[in-house]
DNA sequence: ATTGGTTCCTGCTGGC
DNA sequence: TGCCAGCAGGAACCAA
C-alpha cells in the first residue's frame, strides 16, 4: 500500500523520467478511476512540458507548463511504471489506465487494479484550496510538524490514537503500516485515546513518525531503478517492519509476541508489553 | 466538531 | 484441484 514513503519514492522516480520533458501523447484506457478523470484530461495535458514533480501527503503533484498541475493519488493499488525507448514495443498490461508518453519515447504508465486511485487537473492558483488538499494536516517531515503540533491536533479526540494517526487531517501521509510502526517506536499503546496522549508522549510520537518515514524512504530510494513501484520490494530490498504483519512473532525489543487487533476496520499490530 | 458506518474495486486467502 | 465467499484497505461521504 503506498503511504508517504512510497509516494515520495515514486515521485522521485517520476521526476527523473519526466522533469524537463514534454508530454507528446496521452492515452486514457479507462477514465473511471475513484472519480472520473476531468473533462478534456488528455487534451489539456498534451504538449505541455513537465516542470516539477512534488509530493503533498500521499498525493503526487506534477507541475506542468501553463500553470497547471496534474494531481494523482495511488489509492490502495496504484503504481507507476516507467518504460524507456527500448521498451517501446511492450504492450499495455491489465489495469493500465493512463499512459503519458514523452517526446523522447519514454512512457509513464499509471496502473491501478482496484481503481481507488484518482487523477485531477488543477490550475496552480486553485491548488491550495483544492478540496482534497486544503484540509490536510502538516507534513510529518516538514518544519511545521513537531511534538506540540501533534499534541494540539490529538487534543480532545475520543478516538484511539492509532485511528487518529490515520486521519489525514491530523498528520498527512501516515497510513496503516506506519501508524503501527510509529506507535511501536514511541512505545505508545494503539488503544490509548488520542486525548490522553501527554505532551512528552506526543513529542516521542512525532519523532517516531518522522523516524519511521525517513527510514522507509531511505530504503525505498535504494531500490529505485527504471521501475517506479509502490512497495520497495524489488530484489528483496523490502523495508523491514518491526511489528506490522508480524502477529505472533517476537517483539524486536522485548520478545513478547506481537498482537494484532482491528480498529476502525483496519489491522493494528503492536507489542502488548512495550507499548503502554 | 467529531465520529461511526458505508462505499468504491479486485486480488488474494481459506474453507470446502 | 477448483470454486467461491469473504476480506483488506485509503479516504470521501453521509448521518447522527
PDB file of C-alpha atoms (C1' of nucleotides) in Angstrom:
ATOM      1  CA  UNK A   1       0.000   0.000   0.000  1.00  0.00           C
ATOM      2  CA  UNK A   2       1.526   3.268  -0.964  1.00  0.00           C
ATOM      3  CA  UNK A   3       1.954   5.527   2.031  1.00  0.00           C
ATOM      4  CA  UNK A   4       4.078   8.635   2.278  1.00  0.00           C
ATOM      5  CA  UNK A   5       7.478   6.935   1.808  1.00  0.00           C
ATOM      6  CA  UNK A   6       6.293   5.007  -1.199  1.00  0.00           C
ATOM      7  CA  UNK A   7       4.731   8.073  -2.766  1.00  0.00           C
ATOM      8  CA  UNK A   8       7.919  10.018  -2.086  1.00  0.00           C
ATOM      9  CA  UNK A   9       9.982   7.308  -3.765  1.00  0.00           C
ATOM     10  CA  UNK A  10       7.639   7.125  -6.708  1.00  0.00           C
ATOM     11  CA  UNK A  11       7.723  10.899  -7.052  1.00  0.00           C
ATOM     12  CA  UNK A  12      11.497  10.872  -7.248  1.00  0.00           C
ATOM     13  CA  UNK A  13      11.348   8.259  -9.970  1.00  0.00           C
ATOM     14  CA  UNK A  14       8.773  10.229 -11.887  1.00  0.00           C
ATOM     15  CA  UNK A  15      10.867  13.362 -11.536  1.00  0.00           C
ATOM     16  CA  UNK A  16      13.777  11.617 -13.216  1.00  0.00           C
ATOM     17  CA  UNK A  17      11.577  10.385 -16.034  1.00  0.00           C
ATOM     18  CA  UNK A  18       9.507  13.489 -16.601  1.00  0.00           C
ATOM     19  CA  UNK A  19      11.065  16.728 -15.390  1.00  0.00           C
ATOM     20  CA  UNK A  20      12.076  18.953 -18.259  1.00  0.00           C
ATOM     21  CA  UNK A  21      10.399  16.695 -20.804  1.00  0.00           C
ATOM     22  CA  UNK A  22       7.389  17.455 -22.922  1.00  0.00           C
ATOM     23  CA  UNK A  23       4.328  15.219 -22.898  1.00  0.00           C
ATOM     24  CA  UNK A  24       3.848  14.219 -26.511  1.00  0.00           C
ATOM     25  CA  UNK A  25       0.919  11.839 -26.196  1.00  0.00           C
ATOM     26  CA  UNK A  26      -1.658  10.871 -23.609  1.00  0.00           C
ATOM     27  CA  UNK A  27      -3.595   7.615 -23.719  1.00  0.00           C
ATOM     28  CA  UNK A  28      -6.599   7.110 -21.477  1.00  0.00           C
ATOM     29  CA  UNK A  29      -7.624   3.454 -21.405  1.00  0.00           C
ATOM     30  CA  UNK A  30     -10.014   3.848 -18.504  1.00  0.00           C
ATOM     31  CA  UNK A  31     -11.305   7.163 -17.240  1.00  0.00           C
ATOM     32  CA  UNK A  32     -13.437   5.822 -14.391  1.00  0.00           C
ATOM     33  CA  UNK A  33     -10.994   5.754 -11.534  1.00  0.00           C
ATOM     34  CA  UNK A  34     -12.129   6.512  -7.997  1.00  0.00           C
ATOM     35  CA  UNK A  35     -13.623   9.581  -9.579  1.00  0.00           C
ATOM     36  CA  UNK A  36     -13.848  10.156 -13.328  1.00  0.00           C
ATOM     37  CA  UNK A  37     -10.893  11.889 -14.949  1.00  0.00           C
ATOM     38  CA  UNK A  38     -11.707  15.570 -15.507  1.00  0.00           C
ATOM     39  CA  UNK A  39     -13.213  16.710 -18.792  1.00  0.00           C
ATOM     40  CA  UNK A  40     -10.697  17.025 -21.588  1.00  0.00           C
ATOM     41  CA  UNK A  41      -7.983  15.374 -19.498  1.00  0.00           C
ATOM     42  CA  UNK A  42      -5.739  14.176 -22.314  1.00  0.00           C
ATOM     43  CA  UNK A  43      -6.087  17.292 -24.417  1.00  0.00           C
ATOM     44  CA  UNK A  44      -5.292  19.599 -21.533  1.00  0.00           C
ATOM     45  CA  UNK A  45      -2.022  17.801 -20.777  1.00  0.00           C
ATOM     46  CA  UNK A  46      -0.737  17.050 -24.224  1.00  0.00           C
ATOM     47  CA  UNK A  47       2.075  19.250 -25.475  1.00  0.00           C
ATOM     48  CA  UNK A  48       2.968  20.657 -22.067  1.00  0.00           C
ATOM     49  CA  UNK A  49       6.392  20.371 -20.560  1.00  0.00           C
ATOM     50  CA  UNK A  50       6.718  18.884 -17.065  1.00  0.00           C
ATOM     51  CA  UNK A  51       8.309  21.444 -14.758  1.00  0.00           C
ATOM     52  CA  UNK A  52       8.308  19.640 -11.433  1.00  0.00           C
ATOM     53  CA  UNK A  53       7.182  16.546  -9.549  1.00  0.00           C
ATOM     54  CA  UNK A  54       6.376  17.084  -5.902  1.00  0.00           C
ATOM     55  CA  UNK A  55       4.503  15.319  -3.124  1.00  0.00           C
ATOM     56  CA  UNK A  56       1.929  16.528  -0.615  1.00  0.00           C
ATOM     57  CA  UNK A  57       0.690  13.900   1.843  1.00  0.00           C
ATOM     58  CA  UNK A  58       0.060  10.861  -0.369  1.00  0.00           C
ATOM     59  CA  UNK A  59      -0.640  12.999  -3.421  1.00  0.00           C
ATOM     60  CA  UNK A  60       1.737  13.493  -6.311  1.00  0.00           C
ATOM     61  CA  UNK A  61       1.727  16.948  -7.858  1.00  0.00           C
ATOM     62  CA  UNK A  62       3.085  17.038 -11.360  1.00  0.00           C
ATOM     63  CA  UNK A  63       3.613  20.663 -12.306  1.00  0.00           C
ATOM     64  CA  UNK A  64       3.058  21.431 -15.965  1.00  0.00           C
ATOM     65  CA  UNK A  65       3.698  24.376 -18.205  1.00  0.00           C
ATOM     66  CA  UNK A  66       0.868  26.850 -18.252  1.00  0.00           C
ATOM     67  CA  UNK A  67       0.219  26.986 -14.503  1.00  0.00           C
ATOM     68  CA  UNK A  68      -1.457  23.589 -14.456  1.00  0.00           C
ATOM     69  CA  UNK A  69      -0.857  20.731 -12.014  1.00  0.00           C
ATOM     70  CA  UNK A  70      -1.668  17.085 -12.507  1.00  0.00           C
ATOM     71  CA  UNK A  71      -2.765  15.722  -9.147  1.00  0.00           C
ATOM     72  CA  UNK A  72      -2.506  11.968  -8.647  1.00  0.00           C
ATOM     73  CA  UNK A  73      -3.347   9.658  -5.755  1.00  0.00           C
ATOM     74  CA  UNK A  74      -2.441   5.979  -5.818  1.00  0.00           C
ATOM     75  CA  UNK A  75      -5.189   4.695  -3.549  1.00  0.00           C
ATOM     76  CA  UNK A  76      -4.578   1.117  -2.495  1.00  0.00           C
ATOM     77  CA  UNK A  77      -3.089  -0.484  -5.535  1.00  0.00           C
ATOM     78  CA  UNK A  78      -1.938   2.326  -7.798  1.00  0.00           C
ATOM     79  CA  UNK A  79       1.540   2.235  -9.281  1.00  0.00           C
ATOM     80  CA  UNK A  80       3.576   3.901 -11.978  1.00  0.00           C
ATOM     81  CA  UNK A  81       5.772   2.106 -14.475  1.00  0.00           C
ATOM     82  CA  UNK A  82       8.427   3.910 -16.462  1.00  0.00           C
ATOM     83  CA  UNK A  83       9.205   2.361 -19.840  1.00  0.00           C
ATOM     84  CA  UNK A  84      12.236   3.537 -21.766  1.00  0.00           C
ATOM     85  CA  UNK A  85      12.598   3.804 -25.561  1.00  0.00           C
ATOM     86  CA  UNK A  86      13.996   0.253 -25.664  1.00  0.00           C
ATOM     87  CA  UNK A  87      10.658  -0.977 -24.355  1.00  0.00           C
ATOM     88  CA  UNK A  88       8.624   0.806 -26.981  1.00  0.00           C
ATOM     89  CA  UNK A  89       7.063  -2.448 -28.112  1.00  0.00           C
ATOM     90  CA  UNK A  90       5.871  -3.507 -24.659  1.00  0.00           C
ATOM     91  CA  UNK A  91       2.091  -3.947 -24.794  1.00  0.00           C
ATOM     92  CA  UNK A  92      -0.208  -2.438 -22.186  1.00  0.00           C
ATOM     93  CA  UNK A  93      -0.913  -4.580 -19.158  1.00  0.00           C
ATOM     94  CA  UNK A  94      -4.130  -5.327 -17.369  1.00  0.00           C
ATOM     95  CA  UNK A  95      -5.265  -2.275 -15.354  1.00  0.00           C
ATOM     96  CA  UNK A  96      -3.047   0.181 -17.206  1.00  0.00           C
ATOM     97  CA  UNK A  97      -5.374   3.192 -17.181  1.00  0.00           C
ATOM     98  CA  UNK A  98      -3.391   6.275 -18.194  1.00  0.00           C
ATOM     99  CA  UNK A  99      -0.221   6.442 -20.257  1.00  0.00           C
ATOM    100  CA  UNK A 100       1.886   9.573 -20.660  1.00  0.00           C
ATOM    101  CA  UNK A 101       4.439   9.434 -23.469  1.00  0.00           C
ATOM    102  CA  UNK A 102       7.220  11.997 -23.603  1.00  0.00           C
ATOM    103  CA  UNK A 103       8.777  13.320 -26.766  1.00  0.00           C
ATOM    104  CA  UNK A 104      11.858  11.156 -26.185  1.00  0.00           C
ATOM    105  CA  UNK A 105       9.780   7.976 -26.286  1.00  0.00           C
ATOM    106  CA  UNK A 106       9.630   7.297 -22.596  1.00  0.00           C
ATOM    107  CA  UNK A 107       6.272   6.172 -21.248  1.00  0.00           C
ATOM    108  CA  UNK A 108       4.906   6.665 -17.779  1.00  0.00           C
ATOM    109  CA  UNK A 109       2.085   4.233 -17.120  1.00  0.00           C
ATOM    110  CA  UNK A 110      -0.464   4.540 -14.321  1.00  0.00           C
ATOM    111  CA  UNK A 111      -1.750   1.111 -13.342  1.00  0.00           C
ATOM    112  CA  UNK A 112      -4.357   0.604 -10.632  1.00  0.00           C
ATOM    113  CA  UNK A 113      -6.138  -2.706 -10.238  1.00  0.00           C
ATOM    114  CA  UNK A 114      -8.635  -1.562  -7.613  1.00  0.00           C
ATOM    115  CA  UNK A 115      -9.145   1.901  -9.060  1.00  0.00           C
ATOM    116  CA  UNK A 116      -9.105   3.594  -5.645  1.00  0.00           C
ATOM    117  CA  UNK A 117      -6.595   5.991  -7.159  1.00  0.00           C
ATOM    118  CA  UNK A 118      -7.500   9.241  -8.844  1.00  0.00           C
ATOM    119  CA  UNK A 119      -6.171  11.983 -11.059  1.00  0.00           C
ATOM    120  CA  UNK A 120      -7.260  15.572 -11.382  1.00  0.00           C
ATOM    121  CA  UNK A 121      -6.108  18.715 -13.156  1.00  0.00           C
ATOM    122  CA  UNK A 122      -5.853  21.855 -11.082  1.00  0.00           C
ATOM    123  CA  UNK A 123      -4.900  25.394 -12.007  1.00  0.00           C
ATOM    124  CA  UNK A 124      -1.976  26.397  -9.833  1.00  0.00           C
ATOM    125  CA  UNK A 125      -3.883  29.297  -8.381  1.00  0.00           C
ATOM    126  CA  UNK A 126      -6.514  26.893  -7.063  1.00  0.00           C
ATOM    127  CA  UNK A 127      -4.108  24.279  -5.761  1.00  0.00           C
ATOM    128  CA  UNK A 128      -4.077  25.317  -2.116  1.00  0.00           C
ATOM    129  CA  UNK A 129      -7.833  25.481  -1.969  1.00  0.00           C
ATOM    130  CA  UNK A 130      -8.371  22.188  -3.786  1.00  0.00           C
ATOM    131  CA  UNK A 131     -10.858  20.176  -1.695  1.00  0.00           C
ATOM    132  CA  UNK A 132      -8.515  17.204  -1.481  1.00  0.00           C
ATOM    133  CA  UNK A 133      -5.573  19.286  -0.290  1.00  0.00           C
ATOM    134  CA  UNK A 134      -6.982  22.220   1.642  1.00  0.00           C
ATOM    135  CA  UNK A 135      -7.712  20.438   4.911  1.00  0.00           C
ATOM    136  CA  UNK A 136      -4.682  18.172   5.083  1.00  0.00           C
ATOM    137  CA  UNK A 137      -2.619  18.151   8.265  1.00  0.00           C
ATOM    138  CA  UNK A 138       1.057  19.068   8.425  1.00  0.00           C
ATOM    139  CA  UNK A 139       3.734  17.207   6.517  1.00  0.00           C
ATOM    140  CA  UNK A 140       5.385  14.915   9.083  1.00  0.00           C
ATOM    141  CA  UNK A 141       8.822  15.509   7.558  1.00  0.00           C
ATOM    142  CA  UNK A 142       8.341  19.250   7.296  1.00  0.00           C
ATOM    143  CA  UNK A 143       9.340  22.051   9.637  1.00  0.00           C
ATOM    144  CA  UNK A 144       5.774  22.686  10.678  1.00  0.00           C
ATOM    145  CA  UNK A 145       5.472  19.298  12.378  1.00  0.00           C
ATOM    146  CA  UNK A 146       6.519  18.823  15.988  1.00  0.00           C
ATOM    147  CA  UNK A 147       5.507  17.275  19.290  1.00  0.00           C
ATOM    148  CA  UNK A 148       3.467  20.306  20.378  1.00  0.00           C
ATOM    149  CA  UNK A 149       1.717  20.474  16.992  1.00  0.00           C
ATOM    150  CA  UNK A 150       0.785  16.801  17.173  1.00  0.00           C
ATOM    151  CA  UNK A 151      -0.284  17.170  20.795  1.00  0.00           C
ATOM    152  CA  UNK A 152      -2.589  20.018  19.849  1.00  0.00           C
ATOM    153  CA  UNK A 153      -4.095  18.043  16.998  1.00  0.00           C
ATOM    154  CA  UNK A 154      -4.783  14.992  19.150  1.00  0.00           C
ATOM    155  CA  UNK A 155      -6.324  17.069  21.895  1.00  0.00           C
ATOM    156  CA  UNK A 156      -9.979  16.429  22.609  1.00  0.00           C
ATOM    157  CA  UNK A 157     -10.271  13.456  20.307  1.00  0.00           C
ATOM    158  CA  UNK A 158     -12.042  10.483  21.772  1.00  0.00           C
ATOM    159  CA  UNK A 159     -10.835   8.125  19.103  1.00  0.00           C
ATOM    160  CA  UNK A 160      -7.936   5.691  19.638  1.00  0.00           C
ATOM    161  CA  UNK A 161      -4.596   7.283  18.833  1.00  0.00           C
ATOM    162  CA  UNK A 162      -3.962   4.722  16.100  1.00  0.00           C
ATOM    163  CA  UNK A 163      -7.181   5.710  14.361  1.00  0.00           C
ATOM    164  CA  UNK A 164      -6.335   9.398  14.776  1.00  0.00           C
ATOM    165  CA  UNK A 165      -2.975   8.892  13.061  1.00  0.00           C
ATOM    166  CA  UNK A 166      -4.762   7.568  10.001  1.00  0.00           C
ATOM    167  CA  UNK A 167      -6.803  10.771   9.763  1.00  0.00           C
ATOM    168  CA  UNK A 168      -5.035  12.809   7.098  1.00  0.00           C
ATOM    169  CA  UNK A 169      -6.271  16.000   8.752  1.00  0.00           C
ATOM    170  CA  UNK A 170      -4.245  15.210  11.898  1.00  0.00           C
ATOM    171  CA  UNK A 171      -0.981  14.457  10.148  1.00  0.00           C
ATOM    172  CA  UNK A 172      -0.633  13.960   6.415  1.00  0.00           C
ATOM    173  CA  UNK A 173       0.705  10.846   4.769  1.00  0.00           C
ATOM    174  CA  UNK A 174       0.689   8.289   7.584  1.00  0.00           C
ATOM    175  CA  UNK A 175      -1.114   5.110   6.579  1.00  0.00           C
ATOM    176  CA  UNK A 176      -1.938   1.848   8.259  1.00  0.00           C
ATOM    177  CA  UNK A 177       1.561   0.384   8.226  1.00  0.00           C
ATOM    178  CA  UNK A 178       3.484   3.362   9.550  1.00  0.00           C
ATOM    179  CA  UNK A 179       0.841   4.193  12.138  1.00  0.00           C
ATOM    180  CA  UNK A 180       1.558   0.849  13.808  1.00  0.00           C
ATOM    181  CA  UNK A 181       5.292   1.252  13.348  1.00  0.00           C
ATOM    182  CA  UNK A 182       5.361   4.766  14.782  1.00  0.00           C
ATOM    183  CA  UNK A 183       3.339   3.800  17.850  1.00  0.00           C
ATOM    184  CA  UNK A 184       5.738   0.942  18.448  1.00  0.00           C
ATOM    185  CA  UNK A 185       8.678   3.320  18.070  1.00  0.00           C
ATOM    186  CA  UNK A 186       7.145   5.660  20.631  1.00  0.00           C
ATOM    187  CA  UNK A 187       6.116   2.789  22.946  1.00  0.00           C
ATOM    188  CA  UNK A 188       2.529   4.027  22.996  1.00  0.00           C
ATOM    189  CA  UNK A 189      -0.378   1.583  23.047  1.00  0.00           C
ATOM    190  CA  UNK A 190      -2.639   1.868  19.993  1.00  0.00           C
ATOM    191  CA  UNK A 191      -5.822   1.746  22.058  1.00  0.00           C
ATOM    192  CA  UNK A 192      -4.965   4.845  24.065  1.00  0.00           C
ATOM    193  CA  UNK A 193      -7.478   7.566  23.320  1.00  0.00           C
ATOM    194  CA  UNK A 194      -5.903  10.403  21.402  1.00  0.00           C
ATOM    195  CA  UNK A 195      -6.878  12.956  24.017  1.00  0.00           C
ATOM    196  CA  UNK A 196      -4.970  11.084  26.734  1.00  0.00           C
ATOM    197  CA  UNK A 197      -1.634  11.420  24.962  1.00  0.00           C
ATOM    198  CA  UNK A 198       0.505  13.719  27.093  1.00  0.00           C
ATOM    199  CA  UNK A 199       2.919  16.321  25.770  1.00  0.00           C
ATOM    200  CA  UNK A 200       6.002  14.188  26.349  1.00  0.00           C
ATOM    201  CA  UNK A 201       4.346  11.273  24.585  1.00  0.00           C
ATOM    202  CA  UNK A 202       3.310  13.440  21.660  1.00  0.00           C
ATOM    203  CA  UNK A 203       6.921  14.520  21.435  1.00  0.00           C
ATOM    204  CA  UNK A 204       8.045  10.885  21.256  1.00  0.00           C
ATOM    205  CA  UNK A 205       5.313  10.031  18.798  1.00  0.00           C
ATOM    206  CA  UNK A 206       6.098  12.922  16.460  1.00  0.00           C
ATOM    207  CA  UNK A 207       9.758  11.905  16.490  1.00  0.00           C
ATOM    208  CA  UNK A 208       8.867   8.256  15.874  1.00  0.00           C
ATOM    209  CA  UNK A 209       6.618   9.150  12.940  1.00  0.00           C
ATOM    210  CA  UNK A 210       9.377  11.141  11.272  1.00  0.00           C
ATOM    211  CA  UNK A 211      11.899   8.431  12.052  1.00  0.00           C
ATOM    212  CA  UNK A 212       9.967   5.531  10.525  1.00  0.00           C
ATOM    213  CA  UNK A 213       9.063   7.561   7.460  1.00  0.00           C
ATOM    214  CA  UNK A 214      12.657   8.694   6.925  1.00  0.00           C
ATOM    215  CA  UNK A 215      13.959   5.149   7.301  1.00  0.00           C
ATOM    216  CA  UNK A 216      11.415   3.814   4.844  1.00  0.00           C
ATOM    217  CA  UNK A 217      12.264   6.467   2.291  1.00  0.00           C
ATOM    218  CA  UNK A 218      15.953   5.701   2.711  1.00  0.00           C
ATOM    219  CA  UNK A 219      15.440   2.007   1.992  1.00  0.00           C
ATOM    220  CA  UNK A 220      12.892   2.644  -0.751  1.00  0.00           C
ATOM    221  CA  UNK A 221      15.197   5.003  -2.527  1.00  0.00           C
ATOM    222  CA  UNK A 222      17.868   2.387  -2.946  1.00  0.00           C
ATOM    223  CA  UNK A 223      15.650   0.090  -4.969  1.00  0.00           C
ATOM    224  CA  UNK A 224      14.639   2.694  -7.489  1.00  0.00           C
ATOM    225  CA  UNK A 225      15.678   1.815 -10.987  1.00  0.00           C
ATOM    226  CA  UNK A 226      13.693   2.200 -14.134  1.00  0.00           C
ATOM    227  CA  UNK A 227      10.679   0.744 -12.424  1.00  0.00           C
ATOM    228  CA  UNK A 228       8.901   3.075 -10.134  1.00  0.00           C
ATOM    229  CA  UNK A 229       6.928   0.903  -7.835  1.00  0.00           C
ATOM    230  CA  UNK A 230       4.887   1.050  -4.731  1.00  0.00           C
ATOM    231  CA  UNK A 231       6.352  -1.127  -2.038  1.00  0.00           C
ATOM    232  CA  UNK A 232      10.106  -1.001  -2.480  1.00  0.00           C
ATOM    233  CA  UNK A 233      10.326  -4.737  -2.739  1.00  0.00           C
ATOM    234  CA  UNK A 234      12.433  -5.180  -5.864  1.00  0.00           C
ATOM    235  CA  UNK A 235      15.336  -7.531  -5.337  1.00  0.00           C
ATOM    236  CA  UNK A 236      14.444  -8.398  -1.781  1.00  0.00           C
ATOM    237  CA  UNK A 237      15.023  -4.865  -0.553  1.00  0.00           C
ATOM    238  CA  UNK A 238      11.701  -4.737   1.209  1.00  0.00           C
ATOM    239  CA  UNK A 239      11.716  -2.445   4.164  1.00  0.00           C
ATOM    240  CA  UNK A 240      11.679  -4.398   7.413  1.00  0.00           C
ATOM    241  CA  UNK A 241       8.813  -3.633   9.735  1.00  0.00           C
ATOM    242  CA  UNK A 242       9.124  -4.027  13.477  1.00  0.00           C
ATOM    243  CA  UNK A 243       5.528  -5.068  14.151  1.00  0.00           C
ATOM    244  CA  UNK A 244       3.402  -4.679  11.021  1.00  0.00           C
ATOM    245  CA  UNK A 245       2.056  -8.012   9.781  1.00  0.00           C
ATOM    246  CA  UNK A 246       4.063  -9.835  12.440  1.00  0.00           C
ATOM    247  CA  UNK A 247       1.341 -11.160  14.724  1.00  0.00           C
ATOM    248  CA  UNK A 248       2.708 -13.962  16.871  1.00  0.00           C
ATOM    249  CA  UNK A 249       6.324 -13.126  16.147  1.00  0.00           C
ATOM    250  CA  UNK A 250       8.581 -11.897  18.944  1.00  0.00           C
ATOM    251  CA  UNK A 251       8.770  -8.187  19.620  1.00  0.00           C
ATOM    252  CA  UNK A 252      12.191  -6.963  18.454  1.00  0.00           C
ATOM    253  CA  UNK A 253      12.584  -5.083  21.744  1.00  0.00           C
ATOM    254  CA  UNK A 254      11.293  -7.459  24.409  1.00  0.00           C
ATOM    255  CA  UNK A 255      10.469 -10.698  22.563  1.00  0.00           C
ATOM    256  CA  UNK A 256       6.843 -10.773  23.737  1.00  0.00           C
ATOM    257  CA  UNK A 257       4.534 -11.988  20.951  1.00  0.00           C
ATOM    258  CA  UNK A 258       3.276  -9.213  18.662  1.00  0.00           C
ATOM    259  CA  UNK A 259      -0.502  -8.922  18.699  1.00  0.00           C
ATOM    260  CA  UNK A 260      -2.985  -7.951  16.026  1.00  0.00           C
ATOM    261  CA  UNK A 261      -6.242  -6.138  16.630  1.00  0.00           C
ATOM    262  CA  UNK A 262      -8.793  -4.386  14.447  1.00  0.00           C
ATOM    263  CA  UNK A 263      -9.517  -0.687  14.925  1.00  0.00           C
ATOM    264  CA  UNK A 264     -11.868   1.173  12.665  1.00  0.00           C
ATOM    265  CA  UNK A 265     -11.843  -1.822  10.379  1.00  0.00           C
ATOM    266  CA  UNK A 266      -8.054  -1.732   9.995  1.00  0.00           C
ATOM    267  CA  UNK A 267      -5.447  -4.123  11.326  1.00  0.00           C
ATOM    268  CA  UNK A 268      -3.221  -2.783  14.071  1.00  0.00           C
ATOM    269  CA  UNK A 269      -0.060  -4.556  15.192  1.00  0.00           C
ATOM    270  CA  UNK A 270       1.597  -3.827  18.497  1.00  0.00           C
ATOM    271  CA  UNK A 271       3.641  -5.191  21.360  1.00  0.00           C
ATOM    272  CA  UNK A 272       1.386  -5.522  24.401  1.00  0.00           C
ATOM    273  CA  UNK A 273       4.380  -5.367  26.736  1.00  0.00           C
ATOM    274  CA  UNK A 274       6.393  -2.455  25.308  1.00  0.00           C
ATOM    275  CA  UNK A 275       3.535  -0.226  24.283  1.00  0.00           C
ATOM    276  CA  UNK A 276       1.544   1.461  27.024  1.00  0.00           C
TER     277      UNK A 276
ATOM    278  C1'  DA B   1     -16.834  19.274  15.650  1.00  0.00           C
ATOM    279  C1'  DT B   2     -16.294  14.556  15.728  1.00  0.00           C
ATOM    280  C1'  DT B   3     -17.195  10.060  14.879  1.00  0.00           C
ATOM    281  C1'  DG B   4     -19.047   5.689  13.172  1.00  0.00           C
ATOM    282  C1'  DG B   5     -20.712   3.341   9.157  1.00  0.00           C
ATOM    283  C1'  DT B   6     -20.756   2.709   4.167  1.00  0.00           C
ATOM    284  C1'  DT B   7     -18.905   2.638  -0.266  1.00  0.00           C
ATOM    285  C1'  DC B   8     -15.865   2.170  -4.201  1.00  0.00           C
ATOM    286  C1'  DC B   9     -12.877  -2.299  -6.554  1.00  0.00           C
ATOM    287  C1'  DT B  10     -10.255  -6.505  -7.362  1.00  0.00           C
ATOM    288  C1'  DG B  11      -6.653  -9.819  -5.902  1.00  0.00           C
ATOM    289  C1'  DC B  12      -5.800 -12.961  -2.558  1.00  0.00           C
ATOM    290  C1'  DT B  13      -6.832 -16.395   1.010  1.00  0.00           C
ATOM    291  C1'  DG B  14      -9.072 -20.013   3.302  1.00  0.00           C
ATOM    292  C1'  DG B  15     -12.657 -23.340   3.602  1.00  0.00           C
ATOM    293  C1'  DC B  16     -14.894 -26.998   1.488  1.00  0.00           C
TER     294       DC B  16
ATOM    295  C1'  DT C   1      -7.659 -29.154  -7.879  1.00  0.00           C
ATOM    296  C1'  DG C   2     -11.282 -25.826  -8.288  1.00  0.00           C
ATOM    297  C1'  DC C   3     -14.727 -22.844  -6.803  1.00  0.00           C
ATOM    298  C1'  DC C   4     -16.377 -19.072  -4.288  1.00  0.00           C
ATOM    299  C1'  DA C   5     -17.386 -16.185  -0.279  1.00  0.00           C
ATOM    300  C1'  DG C   6     -15.184 -13.066   2.489  1.00  0.00           C
ATOM    301  C1'  DC C   7     -11.809  -9.843   3.444  1.00  0.00           C
ATOM    302  C1'  DA C   8      -8.407  -5.916   3.096  1.00  0.00           C
ATOM    303  C1'  DG C   9      -7.730  -1.278   2.608  1.00  0.00           C
ATOM    304  C1'  DG C  10      -7.421   4.971   1.566  1.00  0.00           C
ATOM    305  C1'  DA C  11     -10.364   8.218   2.128  1.00  0.00           C
ATOM    306  C1'  DA C  12     -14.630  10.686   0.733  1.00  0.00           C
ATOM    307  C1'  DC C  13     -19.181  10.913   2.009  1.00  0.00           C
ATOM    308  C1'  DC C  14     -23.242  10.793   4.905  1.00  0.00           C
ATOM    309  C1'  DA C  15     -25.800  10.646   9.064  1.00  0.00           C
ATOM    310  C1'  DA C  16     -26.050  11.310  13.842  1.00  0.00           C
TER     311       DA C  16
END
